[in-house]
Short mmCIF file of C-alpha atoms and ligand atoms in Angstrom, two decimals:
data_model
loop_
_atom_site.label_atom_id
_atom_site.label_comp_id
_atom_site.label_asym_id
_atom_site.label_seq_id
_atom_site.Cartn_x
_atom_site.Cartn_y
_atom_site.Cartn_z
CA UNK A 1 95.82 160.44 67.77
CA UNK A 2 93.31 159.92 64.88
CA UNK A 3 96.18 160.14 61.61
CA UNK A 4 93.31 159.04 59.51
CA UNK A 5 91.45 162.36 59.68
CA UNK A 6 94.77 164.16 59.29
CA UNK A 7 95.61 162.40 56.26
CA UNK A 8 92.41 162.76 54.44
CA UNK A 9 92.60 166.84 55.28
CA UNK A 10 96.14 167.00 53.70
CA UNK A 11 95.21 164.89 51.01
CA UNK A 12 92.16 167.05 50.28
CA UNK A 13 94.50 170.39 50.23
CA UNK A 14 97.28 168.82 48.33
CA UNK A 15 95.31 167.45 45.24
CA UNK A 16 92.78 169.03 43.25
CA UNK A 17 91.44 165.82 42.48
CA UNK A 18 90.52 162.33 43.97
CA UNK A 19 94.07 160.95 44.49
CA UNK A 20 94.05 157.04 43.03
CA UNK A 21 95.74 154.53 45.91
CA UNK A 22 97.15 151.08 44.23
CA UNK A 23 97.32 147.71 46.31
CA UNK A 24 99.06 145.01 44.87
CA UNK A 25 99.33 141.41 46.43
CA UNK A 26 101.83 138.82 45.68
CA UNK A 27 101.48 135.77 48.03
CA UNK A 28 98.32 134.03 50.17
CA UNK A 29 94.61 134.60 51.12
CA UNK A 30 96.67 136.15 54.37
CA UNK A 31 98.12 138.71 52.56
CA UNK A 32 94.66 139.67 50.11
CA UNK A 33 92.97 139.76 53.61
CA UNK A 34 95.76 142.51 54.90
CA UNK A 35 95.32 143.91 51.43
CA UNK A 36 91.57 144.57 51.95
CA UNK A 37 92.41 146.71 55.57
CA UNK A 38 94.82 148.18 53.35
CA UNK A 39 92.37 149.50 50.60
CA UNK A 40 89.94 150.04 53.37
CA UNK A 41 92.26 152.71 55.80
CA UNK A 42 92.80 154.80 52.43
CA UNK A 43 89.38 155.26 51.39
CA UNK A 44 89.19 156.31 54.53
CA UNK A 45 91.73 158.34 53.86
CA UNK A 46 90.15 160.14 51.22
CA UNK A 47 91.95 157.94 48.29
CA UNK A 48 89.81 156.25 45.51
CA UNK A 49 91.13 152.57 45.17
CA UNK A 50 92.52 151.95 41.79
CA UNK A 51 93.63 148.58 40.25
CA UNK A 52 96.13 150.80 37.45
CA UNK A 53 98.92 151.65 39.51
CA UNK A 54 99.85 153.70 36.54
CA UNK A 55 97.48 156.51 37.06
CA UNK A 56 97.91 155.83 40.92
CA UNK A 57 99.02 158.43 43.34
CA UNK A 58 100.18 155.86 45.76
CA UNK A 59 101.47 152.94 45.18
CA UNK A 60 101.66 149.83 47.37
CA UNK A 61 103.18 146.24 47.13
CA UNK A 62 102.36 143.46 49.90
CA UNK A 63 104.43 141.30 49.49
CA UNK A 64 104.96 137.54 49.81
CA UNK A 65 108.10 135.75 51.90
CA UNK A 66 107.39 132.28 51.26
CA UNK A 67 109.35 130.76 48.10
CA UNK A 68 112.60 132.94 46.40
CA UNK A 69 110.84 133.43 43.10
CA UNK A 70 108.12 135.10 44.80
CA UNK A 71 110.76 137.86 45.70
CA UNK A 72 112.17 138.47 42.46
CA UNK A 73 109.11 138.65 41.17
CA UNK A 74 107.97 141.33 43.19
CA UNK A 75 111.15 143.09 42.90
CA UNK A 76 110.58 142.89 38.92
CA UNK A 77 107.39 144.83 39.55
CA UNK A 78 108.27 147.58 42.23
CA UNK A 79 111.16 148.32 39.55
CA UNK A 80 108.53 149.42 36.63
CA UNK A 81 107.82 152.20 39.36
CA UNK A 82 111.00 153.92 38.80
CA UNK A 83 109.94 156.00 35.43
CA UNK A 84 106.53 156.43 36.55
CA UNK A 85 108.20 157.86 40.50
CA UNK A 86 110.59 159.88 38.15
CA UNK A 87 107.61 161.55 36.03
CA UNK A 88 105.70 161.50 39.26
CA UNK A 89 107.52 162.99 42.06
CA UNK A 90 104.55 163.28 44.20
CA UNK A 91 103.73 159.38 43.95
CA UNK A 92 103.91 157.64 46.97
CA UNK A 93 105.83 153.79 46.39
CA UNK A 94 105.51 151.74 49.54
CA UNK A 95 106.30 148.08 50.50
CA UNK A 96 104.65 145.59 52.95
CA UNK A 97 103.84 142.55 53.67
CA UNK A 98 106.16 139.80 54.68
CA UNK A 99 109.11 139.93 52.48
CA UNK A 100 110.04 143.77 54.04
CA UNK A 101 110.07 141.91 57.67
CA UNK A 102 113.29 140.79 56.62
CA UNK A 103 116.47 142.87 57.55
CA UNK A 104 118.38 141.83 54.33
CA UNK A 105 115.58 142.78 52.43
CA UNK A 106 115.06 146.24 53.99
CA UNK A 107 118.69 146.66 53.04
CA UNK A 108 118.08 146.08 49.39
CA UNK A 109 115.43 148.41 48.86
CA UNK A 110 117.07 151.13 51.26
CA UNK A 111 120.62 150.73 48.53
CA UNK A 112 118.89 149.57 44.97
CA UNK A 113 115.45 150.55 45.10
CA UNK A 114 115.54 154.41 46.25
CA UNK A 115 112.37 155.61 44.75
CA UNK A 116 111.10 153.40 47.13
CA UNK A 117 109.23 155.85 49.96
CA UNK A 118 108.21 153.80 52.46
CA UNK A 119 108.57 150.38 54.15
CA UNK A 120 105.87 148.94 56.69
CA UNK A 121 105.41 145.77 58.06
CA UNK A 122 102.65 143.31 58.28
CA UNK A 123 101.65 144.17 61.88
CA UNK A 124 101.55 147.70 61.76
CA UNK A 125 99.04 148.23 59.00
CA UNK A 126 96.99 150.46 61.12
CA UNK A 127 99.87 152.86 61.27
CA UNK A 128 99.61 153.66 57.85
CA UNK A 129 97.44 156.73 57.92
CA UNK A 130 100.49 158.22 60.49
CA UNK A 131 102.97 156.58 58.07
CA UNK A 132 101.29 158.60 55.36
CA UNK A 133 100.71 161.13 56.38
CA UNK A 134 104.45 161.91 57.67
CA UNK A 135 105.45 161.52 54.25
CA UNK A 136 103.56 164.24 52.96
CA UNK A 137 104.40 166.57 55.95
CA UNK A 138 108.33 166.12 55.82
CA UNK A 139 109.06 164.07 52.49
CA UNK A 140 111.20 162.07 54.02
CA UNK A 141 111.67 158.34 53.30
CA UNK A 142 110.67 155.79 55.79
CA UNK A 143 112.51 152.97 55.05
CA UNK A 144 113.72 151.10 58.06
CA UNK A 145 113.29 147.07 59.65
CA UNK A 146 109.69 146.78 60.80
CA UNK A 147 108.75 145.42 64.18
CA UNK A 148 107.72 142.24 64.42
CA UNK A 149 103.76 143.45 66.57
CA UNK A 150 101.91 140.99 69.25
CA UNK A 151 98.98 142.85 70.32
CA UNK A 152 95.59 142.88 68.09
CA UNK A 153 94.12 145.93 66.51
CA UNK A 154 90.36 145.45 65.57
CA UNK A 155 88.12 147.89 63.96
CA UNK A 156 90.23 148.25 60.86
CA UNK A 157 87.99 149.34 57.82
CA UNK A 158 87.70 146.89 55.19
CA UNK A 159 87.53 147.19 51.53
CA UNK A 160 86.07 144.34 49.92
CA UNK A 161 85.78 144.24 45.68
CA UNK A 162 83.19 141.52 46.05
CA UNK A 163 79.67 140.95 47.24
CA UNK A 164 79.48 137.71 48.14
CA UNK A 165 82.74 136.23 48.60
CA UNK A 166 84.97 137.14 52.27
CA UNK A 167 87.85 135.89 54.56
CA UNK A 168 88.05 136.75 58.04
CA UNK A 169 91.16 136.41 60.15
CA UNK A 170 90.67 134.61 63.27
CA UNK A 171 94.68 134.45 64.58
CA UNK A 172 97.26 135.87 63.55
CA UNK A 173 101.24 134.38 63.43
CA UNK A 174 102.88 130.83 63.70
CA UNK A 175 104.81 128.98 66.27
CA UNK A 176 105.10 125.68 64.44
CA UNK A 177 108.69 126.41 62.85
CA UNK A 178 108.76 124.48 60.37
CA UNK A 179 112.00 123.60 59.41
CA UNK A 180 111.76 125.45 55.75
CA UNK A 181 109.04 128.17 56.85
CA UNK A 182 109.72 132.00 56.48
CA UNK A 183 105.84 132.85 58.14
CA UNK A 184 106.92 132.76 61.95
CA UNK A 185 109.85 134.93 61.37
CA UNK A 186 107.75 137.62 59.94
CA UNK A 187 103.94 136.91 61.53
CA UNK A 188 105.30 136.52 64.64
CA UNK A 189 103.68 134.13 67.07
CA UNK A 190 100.59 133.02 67.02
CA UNK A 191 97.26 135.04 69.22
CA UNK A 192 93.77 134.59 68.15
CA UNK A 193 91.09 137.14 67.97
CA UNK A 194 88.69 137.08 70.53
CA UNK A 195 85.66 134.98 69.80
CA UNK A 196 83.34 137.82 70.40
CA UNK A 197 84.78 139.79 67.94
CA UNK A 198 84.85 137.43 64.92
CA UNK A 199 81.20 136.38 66.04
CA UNK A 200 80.47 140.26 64.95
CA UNK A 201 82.61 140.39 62.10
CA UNK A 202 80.76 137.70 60.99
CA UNK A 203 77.34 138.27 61.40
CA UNK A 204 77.75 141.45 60.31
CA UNK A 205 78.58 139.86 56.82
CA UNK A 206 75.97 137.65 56.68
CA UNK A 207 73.57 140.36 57.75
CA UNK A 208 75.37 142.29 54.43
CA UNK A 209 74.40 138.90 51.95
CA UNK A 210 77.90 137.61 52.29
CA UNK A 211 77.04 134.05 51.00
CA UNK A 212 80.82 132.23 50.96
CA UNK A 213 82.73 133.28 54.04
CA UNK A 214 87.00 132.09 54.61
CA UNK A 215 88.14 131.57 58.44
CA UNK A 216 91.89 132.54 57.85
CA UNK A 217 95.21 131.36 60.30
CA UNK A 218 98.10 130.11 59.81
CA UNK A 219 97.23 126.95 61.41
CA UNK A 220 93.77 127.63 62.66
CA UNK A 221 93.11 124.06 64.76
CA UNK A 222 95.73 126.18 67.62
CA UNK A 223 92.75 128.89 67.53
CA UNK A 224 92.25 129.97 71.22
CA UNK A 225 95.31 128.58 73.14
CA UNK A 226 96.74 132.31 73.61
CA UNK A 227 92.61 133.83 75.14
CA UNK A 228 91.74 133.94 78.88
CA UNK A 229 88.64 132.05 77.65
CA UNK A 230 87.85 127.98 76.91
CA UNK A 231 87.82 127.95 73.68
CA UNK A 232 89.20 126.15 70.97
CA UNK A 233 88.11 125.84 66.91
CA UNK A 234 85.69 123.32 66.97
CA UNK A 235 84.15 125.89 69.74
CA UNK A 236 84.41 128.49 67.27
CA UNK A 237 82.83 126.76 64.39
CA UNK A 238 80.04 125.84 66.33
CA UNK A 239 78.93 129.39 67.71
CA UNK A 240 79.45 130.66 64.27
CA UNK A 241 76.98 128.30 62.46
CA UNK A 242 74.42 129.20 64.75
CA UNK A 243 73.80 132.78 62.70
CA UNK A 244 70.97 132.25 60.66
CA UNK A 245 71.43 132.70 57.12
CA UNK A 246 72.32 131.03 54.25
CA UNK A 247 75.92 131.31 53.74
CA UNK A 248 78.65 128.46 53.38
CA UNK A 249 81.67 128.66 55.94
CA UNK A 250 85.37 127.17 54.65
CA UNK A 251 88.57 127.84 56.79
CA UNK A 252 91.85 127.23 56.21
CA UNK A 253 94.48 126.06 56.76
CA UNK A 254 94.59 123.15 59.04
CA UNK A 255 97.69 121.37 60.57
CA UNK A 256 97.73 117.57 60.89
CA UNK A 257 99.72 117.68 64.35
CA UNK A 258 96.29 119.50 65.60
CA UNK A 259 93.22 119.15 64.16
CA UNK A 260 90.89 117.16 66.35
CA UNK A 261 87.78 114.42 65.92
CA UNK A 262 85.88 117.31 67.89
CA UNK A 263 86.38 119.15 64.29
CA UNK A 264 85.35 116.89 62.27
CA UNK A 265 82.51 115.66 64.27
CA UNK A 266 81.72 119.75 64.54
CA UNK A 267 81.87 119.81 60.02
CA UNK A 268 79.83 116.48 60.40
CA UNK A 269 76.61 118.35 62.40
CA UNK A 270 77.14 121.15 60.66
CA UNK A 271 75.63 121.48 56.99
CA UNK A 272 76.92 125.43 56.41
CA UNK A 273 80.41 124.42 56.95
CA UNK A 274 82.13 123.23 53.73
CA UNK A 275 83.01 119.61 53.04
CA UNK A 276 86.43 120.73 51.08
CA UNK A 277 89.34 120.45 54.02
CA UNK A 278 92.93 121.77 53.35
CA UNK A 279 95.24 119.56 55.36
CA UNK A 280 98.46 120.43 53.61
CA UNK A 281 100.87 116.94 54.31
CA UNK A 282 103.93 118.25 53.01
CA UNK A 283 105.44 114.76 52.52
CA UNK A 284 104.45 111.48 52.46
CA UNK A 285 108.26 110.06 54.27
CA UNK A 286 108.37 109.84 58.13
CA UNK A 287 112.11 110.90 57.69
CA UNK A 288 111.22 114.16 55.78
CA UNK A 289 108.11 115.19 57.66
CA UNK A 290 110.97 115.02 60.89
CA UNK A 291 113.29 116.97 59.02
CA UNK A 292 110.56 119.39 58.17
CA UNK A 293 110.01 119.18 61.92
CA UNK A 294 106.05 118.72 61.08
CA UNK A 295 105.18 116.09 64.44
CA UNK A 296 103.07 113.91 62.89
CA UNK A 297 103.54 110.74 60.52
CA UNK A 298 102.07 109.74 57.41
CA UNK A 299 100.42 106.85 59.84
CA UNK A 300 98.66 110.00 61.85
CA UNK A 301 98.03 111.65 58.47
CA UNK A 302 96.27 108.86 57.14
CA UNK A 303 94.39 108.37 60.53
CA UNK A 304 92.98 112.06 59.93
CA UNK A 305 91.68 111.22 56.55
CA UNK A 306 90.02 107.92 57.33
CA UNK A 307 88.47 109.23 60.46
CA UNK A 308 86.66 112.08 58.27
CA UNK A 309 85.76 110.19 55.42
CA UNK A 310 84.17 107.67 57.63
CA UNK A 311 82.17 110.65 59.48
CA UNK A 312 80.99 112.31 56.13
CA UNK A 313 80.96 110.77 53.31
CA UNK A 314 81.28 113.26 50.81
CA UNK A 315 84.29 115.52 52.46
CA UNK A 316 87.20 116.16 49.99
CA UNK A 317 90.47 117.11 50.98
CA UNK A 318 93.50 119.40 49.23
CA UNK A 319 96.77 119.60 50.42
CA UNK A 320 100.52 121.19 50.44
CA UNK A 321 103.56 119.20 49.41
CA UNK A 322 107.11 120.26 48.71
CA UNK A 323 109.45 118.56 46.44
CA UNK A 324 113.51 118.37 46.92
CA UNK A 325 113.68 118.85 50.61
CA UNK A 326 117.18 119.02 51.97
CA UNK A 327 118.33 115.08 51.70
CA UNK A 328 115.05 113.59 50.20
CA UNK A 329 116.07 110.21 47.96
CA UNK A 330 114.10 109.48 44.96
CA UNK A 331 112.35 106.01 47.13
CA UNK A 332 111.74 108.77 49.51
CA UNK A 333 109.95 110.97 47.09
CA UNK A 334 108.11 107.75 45.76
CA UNK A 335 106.48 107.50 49.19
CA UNK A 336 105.42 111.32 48.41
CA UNK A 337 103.82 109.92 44.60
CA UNK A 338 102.60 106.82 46.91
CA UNK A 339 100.89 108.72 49.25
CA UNK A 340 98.91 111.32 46.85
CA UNK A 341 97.70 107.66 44.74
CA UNK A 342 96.40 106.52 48.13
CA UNK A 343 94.67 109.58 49.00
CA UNK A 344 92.96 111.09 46.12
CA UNK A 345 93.24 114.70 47.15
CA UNK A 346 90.81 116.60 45.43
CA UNK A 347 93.27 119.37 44.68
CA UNK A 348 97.15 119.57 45.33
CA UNK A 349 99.60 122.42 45.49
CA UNK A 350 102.30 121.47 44.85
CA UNK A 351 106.24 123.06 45.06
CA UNK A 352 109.91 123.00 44.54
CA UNK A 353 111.36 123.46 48.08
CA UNK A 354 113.20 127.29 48.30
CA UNK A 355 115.95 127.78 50.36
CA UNK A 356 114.83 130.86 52.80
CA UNK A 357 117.31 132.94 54.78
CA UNK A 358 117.15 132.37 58.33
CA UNK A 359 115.38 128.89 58.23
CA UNK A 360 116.49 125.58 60.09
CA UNK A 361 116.04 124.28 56.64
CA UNK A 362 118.14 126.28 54.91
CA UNK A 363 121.68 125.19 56.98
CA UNK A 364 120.63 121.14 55.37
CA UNK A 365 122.81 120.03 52.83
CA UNK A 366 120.93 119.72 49.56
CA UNK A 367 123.30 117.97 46.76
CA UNK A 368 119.52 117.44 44.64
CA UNK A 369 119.78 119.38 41.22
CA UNK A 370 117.37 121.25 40.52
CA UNK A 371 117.00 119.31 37.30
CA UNK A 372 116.18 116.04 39.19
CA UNK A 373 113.50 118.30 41.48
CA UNK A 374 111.36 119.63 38.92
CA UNK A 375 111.43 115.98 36.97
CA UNK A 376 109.82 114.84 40.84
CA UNK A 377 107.44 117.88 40.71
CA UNK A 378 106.09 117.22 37.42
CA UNK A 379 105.76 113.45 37.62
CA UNK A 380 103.90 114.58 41.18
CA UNK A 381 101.76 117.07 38.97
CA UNK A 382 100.75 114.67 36.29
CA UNK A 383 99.30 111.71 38.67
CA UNK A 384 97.24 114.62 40.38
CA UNK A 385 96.05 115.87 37.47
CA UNK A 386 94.43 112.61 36.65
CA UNK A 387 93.01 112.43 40.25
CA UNK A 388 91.32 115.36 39.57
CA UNK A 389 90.18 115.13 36.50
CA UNK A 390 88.39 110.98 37.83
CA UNK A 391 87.19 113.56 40.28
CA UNK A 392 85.28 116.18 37.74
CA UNK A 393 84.28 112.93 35.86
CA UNK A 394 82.33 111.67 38.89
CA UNK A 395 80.19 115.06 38.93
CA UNK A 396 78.71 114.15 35.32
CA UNK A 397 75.09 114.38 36.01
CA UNK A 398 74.52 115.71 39.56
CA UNK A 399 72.88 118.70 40.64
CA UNK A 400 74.98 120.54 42.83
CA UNK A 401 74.63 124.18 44.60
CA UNK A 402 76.85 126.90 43.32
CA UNK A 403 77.73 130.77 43.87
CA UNK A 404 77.57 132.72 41.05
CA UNK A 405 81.01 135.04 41.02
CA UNK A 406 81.30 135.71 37.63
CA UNK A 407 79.86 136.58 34.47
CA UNK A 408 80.71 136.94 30.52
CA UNK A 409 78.20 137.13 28.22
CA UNK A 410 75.61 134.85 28.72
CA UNK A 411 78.35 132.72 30.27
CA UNK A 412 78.11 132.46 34.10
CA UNK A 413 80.90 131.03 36.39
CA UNK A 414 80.11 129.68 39.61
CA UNK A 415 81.69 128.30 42.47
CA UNK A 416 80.70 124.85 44.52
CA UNK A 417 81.37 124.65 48.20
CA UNK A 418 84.25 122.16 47.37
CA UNK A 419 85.64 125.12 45.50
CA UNK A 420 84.97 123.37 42.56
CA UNK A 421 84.11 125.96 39.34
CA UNK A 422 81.10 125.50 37.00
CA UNK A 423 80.30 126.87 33.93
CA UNK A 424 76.85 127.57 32.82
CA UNK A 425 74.70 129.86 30.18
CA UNK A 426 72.35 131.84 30.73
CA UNK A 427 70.31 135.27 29.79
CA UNK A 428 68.83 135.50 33.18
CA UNK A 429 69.59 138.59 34.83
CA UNK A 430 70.39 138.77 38.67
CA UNK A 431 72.21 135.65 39.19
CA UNK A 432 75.25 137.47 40.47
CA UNK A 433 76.52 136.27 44.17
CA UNK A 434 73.47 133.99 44.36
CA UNK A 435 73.47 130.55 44.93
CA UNK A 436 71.86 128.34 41.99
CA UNK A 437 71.08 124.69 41.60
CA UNK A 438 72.89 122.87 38.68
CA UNK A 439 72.95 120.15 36.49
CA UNK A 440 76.24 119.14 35.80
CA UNK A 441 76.72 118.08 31.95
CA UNK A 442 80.39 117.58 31.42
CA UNK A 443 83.71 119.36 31.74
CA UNK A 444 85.47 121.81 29.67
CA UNK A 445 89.69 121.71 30.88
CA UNK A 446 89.65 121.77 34.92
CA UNK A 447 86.29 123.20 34.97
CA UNK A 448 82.44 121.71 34.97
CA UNK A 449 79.81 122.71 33.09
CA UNK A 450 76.28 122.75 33.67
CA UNK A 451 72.29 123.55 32.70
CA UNK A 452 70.66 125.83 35.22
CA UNK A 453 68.02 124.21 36.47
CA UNK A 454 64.91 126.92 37.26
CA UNK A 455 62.96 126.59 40.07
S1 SF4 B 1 102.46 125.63 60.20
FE1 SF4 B 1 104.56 125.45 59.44
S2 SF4 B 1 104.32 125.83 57.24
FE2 SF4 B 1 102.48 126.62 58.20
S3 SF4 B 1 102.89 128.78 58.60
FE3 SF4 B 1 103.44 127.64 60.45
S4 SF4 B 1 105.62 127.24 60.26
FE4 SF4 B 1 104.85 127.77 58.22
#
């Protein structure tokens, strides 16, 4: 049964208007990517997307699992619903995304949040016009534990805000457990699209003058284990870059334990695929990255590296790493600090380990403060940050290729393929989500600036 027509019909009867739908996201390129189905099912729907959820007629918060402050934040935010649900009977609040996949979550909204409507979970997005539309027909809450889904529903619509910029899921789920990781509890395990499929979902965006296009998994090196067909990443890559256009390709995120030569030799021969690889590392102690339960070794790690900047010279690489693990002794962190010297990583995110419910992790023993963590994070933070600015430094006169995403003014901001952002000015006209060649002057804080060169 179509629910989407349904919807729209009782939508169009109920309001004497263009009802206003709301998506907010809280967490990773994941969860924008779910976000984007989400806007696109309720313009289907007959809603107008919104981004002021205070003149919205439904409301809806995908959320983020992944660290504890993440949570509270969110919770902060679906409570500044409660006047507007009180003035607004007819709203519709909703919650999704990975923190709801969570029984003791589901249980906190269900007791303290009861203006919330409805709960749905991260594999069932394509129930939402049926969701929806149940609301309106009994007004009943639908707040109960989501299933955790397997199978893969294609031909959601998509609502994209930009032009030029667009991620792509190629797999879905996890089944790495990582000792302190919250995503294969809630994703579920890992399946991959099939290749034919993302082959038309992406040259259907090329065809559309997508320009900068995001391969998005969990850990996408695993891509094809689950499919009837031989196939793995490098596979993928390959048959992707041979649609013409002009377009770079970037992917993310990679897992040491599994990404191959065959990849790198595949980013090597191909010029379209971006030189920027995130290869998050986690730690840089053999003894932690066990604990973590990550199967490789800094040795390995390093092997990775190496192997790809001998291949191509001007690949960069950004990575993960978590602070205060369970157990970790300051010489232990050192070998963390150690590690990110050796490296250089281009870009580093960097984080506090969080205790999450349910995690192998999260039965450790941990007698760190928190005091002595953060003093570790931002000694971590403050060798990176010189890293990267050597790094802008060595841009100082190039002319590089960038994709114009944004302008104010006559002042343009543009994106490199290493994700790196330049600033330029300009009074041309039509630059938007095109590529432009520029000559790189200087920096201004963690961003380049540059002359426009005209053909
Ligand atoms: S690879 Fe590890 S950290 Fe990444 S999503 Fe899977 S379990 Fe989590």
């Amino acid at each position: 049964m179509n629910y989407t027509g349904k919807l729209k019909q009782t939508v169009t009867e109920k309001f004497e208007y263009i009802p206003k739908a709301n998506v907010q996201t809280f967490g990773c390129v994941q969860n924008e990517n779910d976000s984007e189905k989400i806007r696109g099912i309720l313009a289907q729907s007959g809603y107008e997307i919104s981004d002021n959820f205070e003149v919205s007629d439904i409301v809806i918060f995908n959320t983020c699992a992944i660290r504890e402050n993440a949570e509270l934040k969110i919770f902060g935010n679906i409570g500044k619903l409660k006047a507007l649900k009180a003035e607004n009977p007819n709203m519709i609040v909703a919650v999704c995304g990975c923190m709801v996949m969570q029984p003791h979550i589901v249980e906190k909204i269900k007791k303290s949040y009861p203006f919330v409507d409805i709960v749905f979970g991260v594999n069932s997005i394509e129930d939402l016009p049926h969701i929806v539309y149940n609301w309106y027909v009994n007004n009943k809450r639908q707040v109960s534990n989501p299933e955790v889904k397997t199978e893969i529903v294609e031909d959601i619509p998509v609502y994209r805000e930009s032009k030029s910029k667009a991620t792509i899921s190629i797999m879905y789920g996890c089944d790495n457990f990582c000792s302190y990781c919250i995503v294969p509890y809630v994703r579920g395990r890992e399946r991959s699209r099939k290749p034919a499929d993302i082959l038309e979902e992406f040259t259907q965006l090329v065809n559309e003058g997508y320009k900068d296009i995001t391969l998005l998994g969990q850990n996408v090196d695993s891509y094809g284990k689950n499919l009837d067909e031989n196939i793995d990443f490098a596979d993928l890559l390959n048959m992707l870059c041979k649609v013409e256009g002009d377009y770079v390709l970037h992917f993310m995120s990679s897992h040491p334990k599994d990404i191959t030569k065959k990849v790198i030799d595949t980013i090597r021969d191909n010029p379209k695929i971006s030189r920027q690889i995130h290869l998050p590392v986690q730690s840089g102690n053999d003894r932690i990255l066990s604990l973590m339960n990550r199967r490789y070794t800094v040795q390995q790690y390093k092997d990775i590296i190496n192997y790809a900047k001998e291949q191509i010279p001007d690949v960069g690489f950004s990575s993960d790493i978590i602070v205060g693990f369970p157990g970790e002794t300051f010489e232990e962190y050192l070998d963390t600090e150690n590690l990110v010297k050796e490296i250089n990583f281009t870009q580093l995110f960097t984080f506090i380990y969080s205790k999450r419910t349910g995690t192998k992790a999260a039965t450790m023993e941990d007698d760190t403060s928190h005091k002595e963590k953060s003093e570790r994070l931002n000694r971590l933070v403050k060798i990176q940050q010189d890293i990267f600015f050597e790094y802008l430094n060595s841009f100082k006169g190039q002319t590089v290729r960038a994709l114009v995403e944004e302008r104010k003014g006559n002042t343009y901001s543009a994106r490199m393929a290493n994700t790196l952002v330049v600033h330029f000015e300009s009074d041309k006209e039509n630059l938007m989500d095109e590529f432009v060649k520029l000559k790189v002057t200087g920096k201004k804080g963690t961003v380049l600036t540059a002359d426009l060169i005209i053909n």
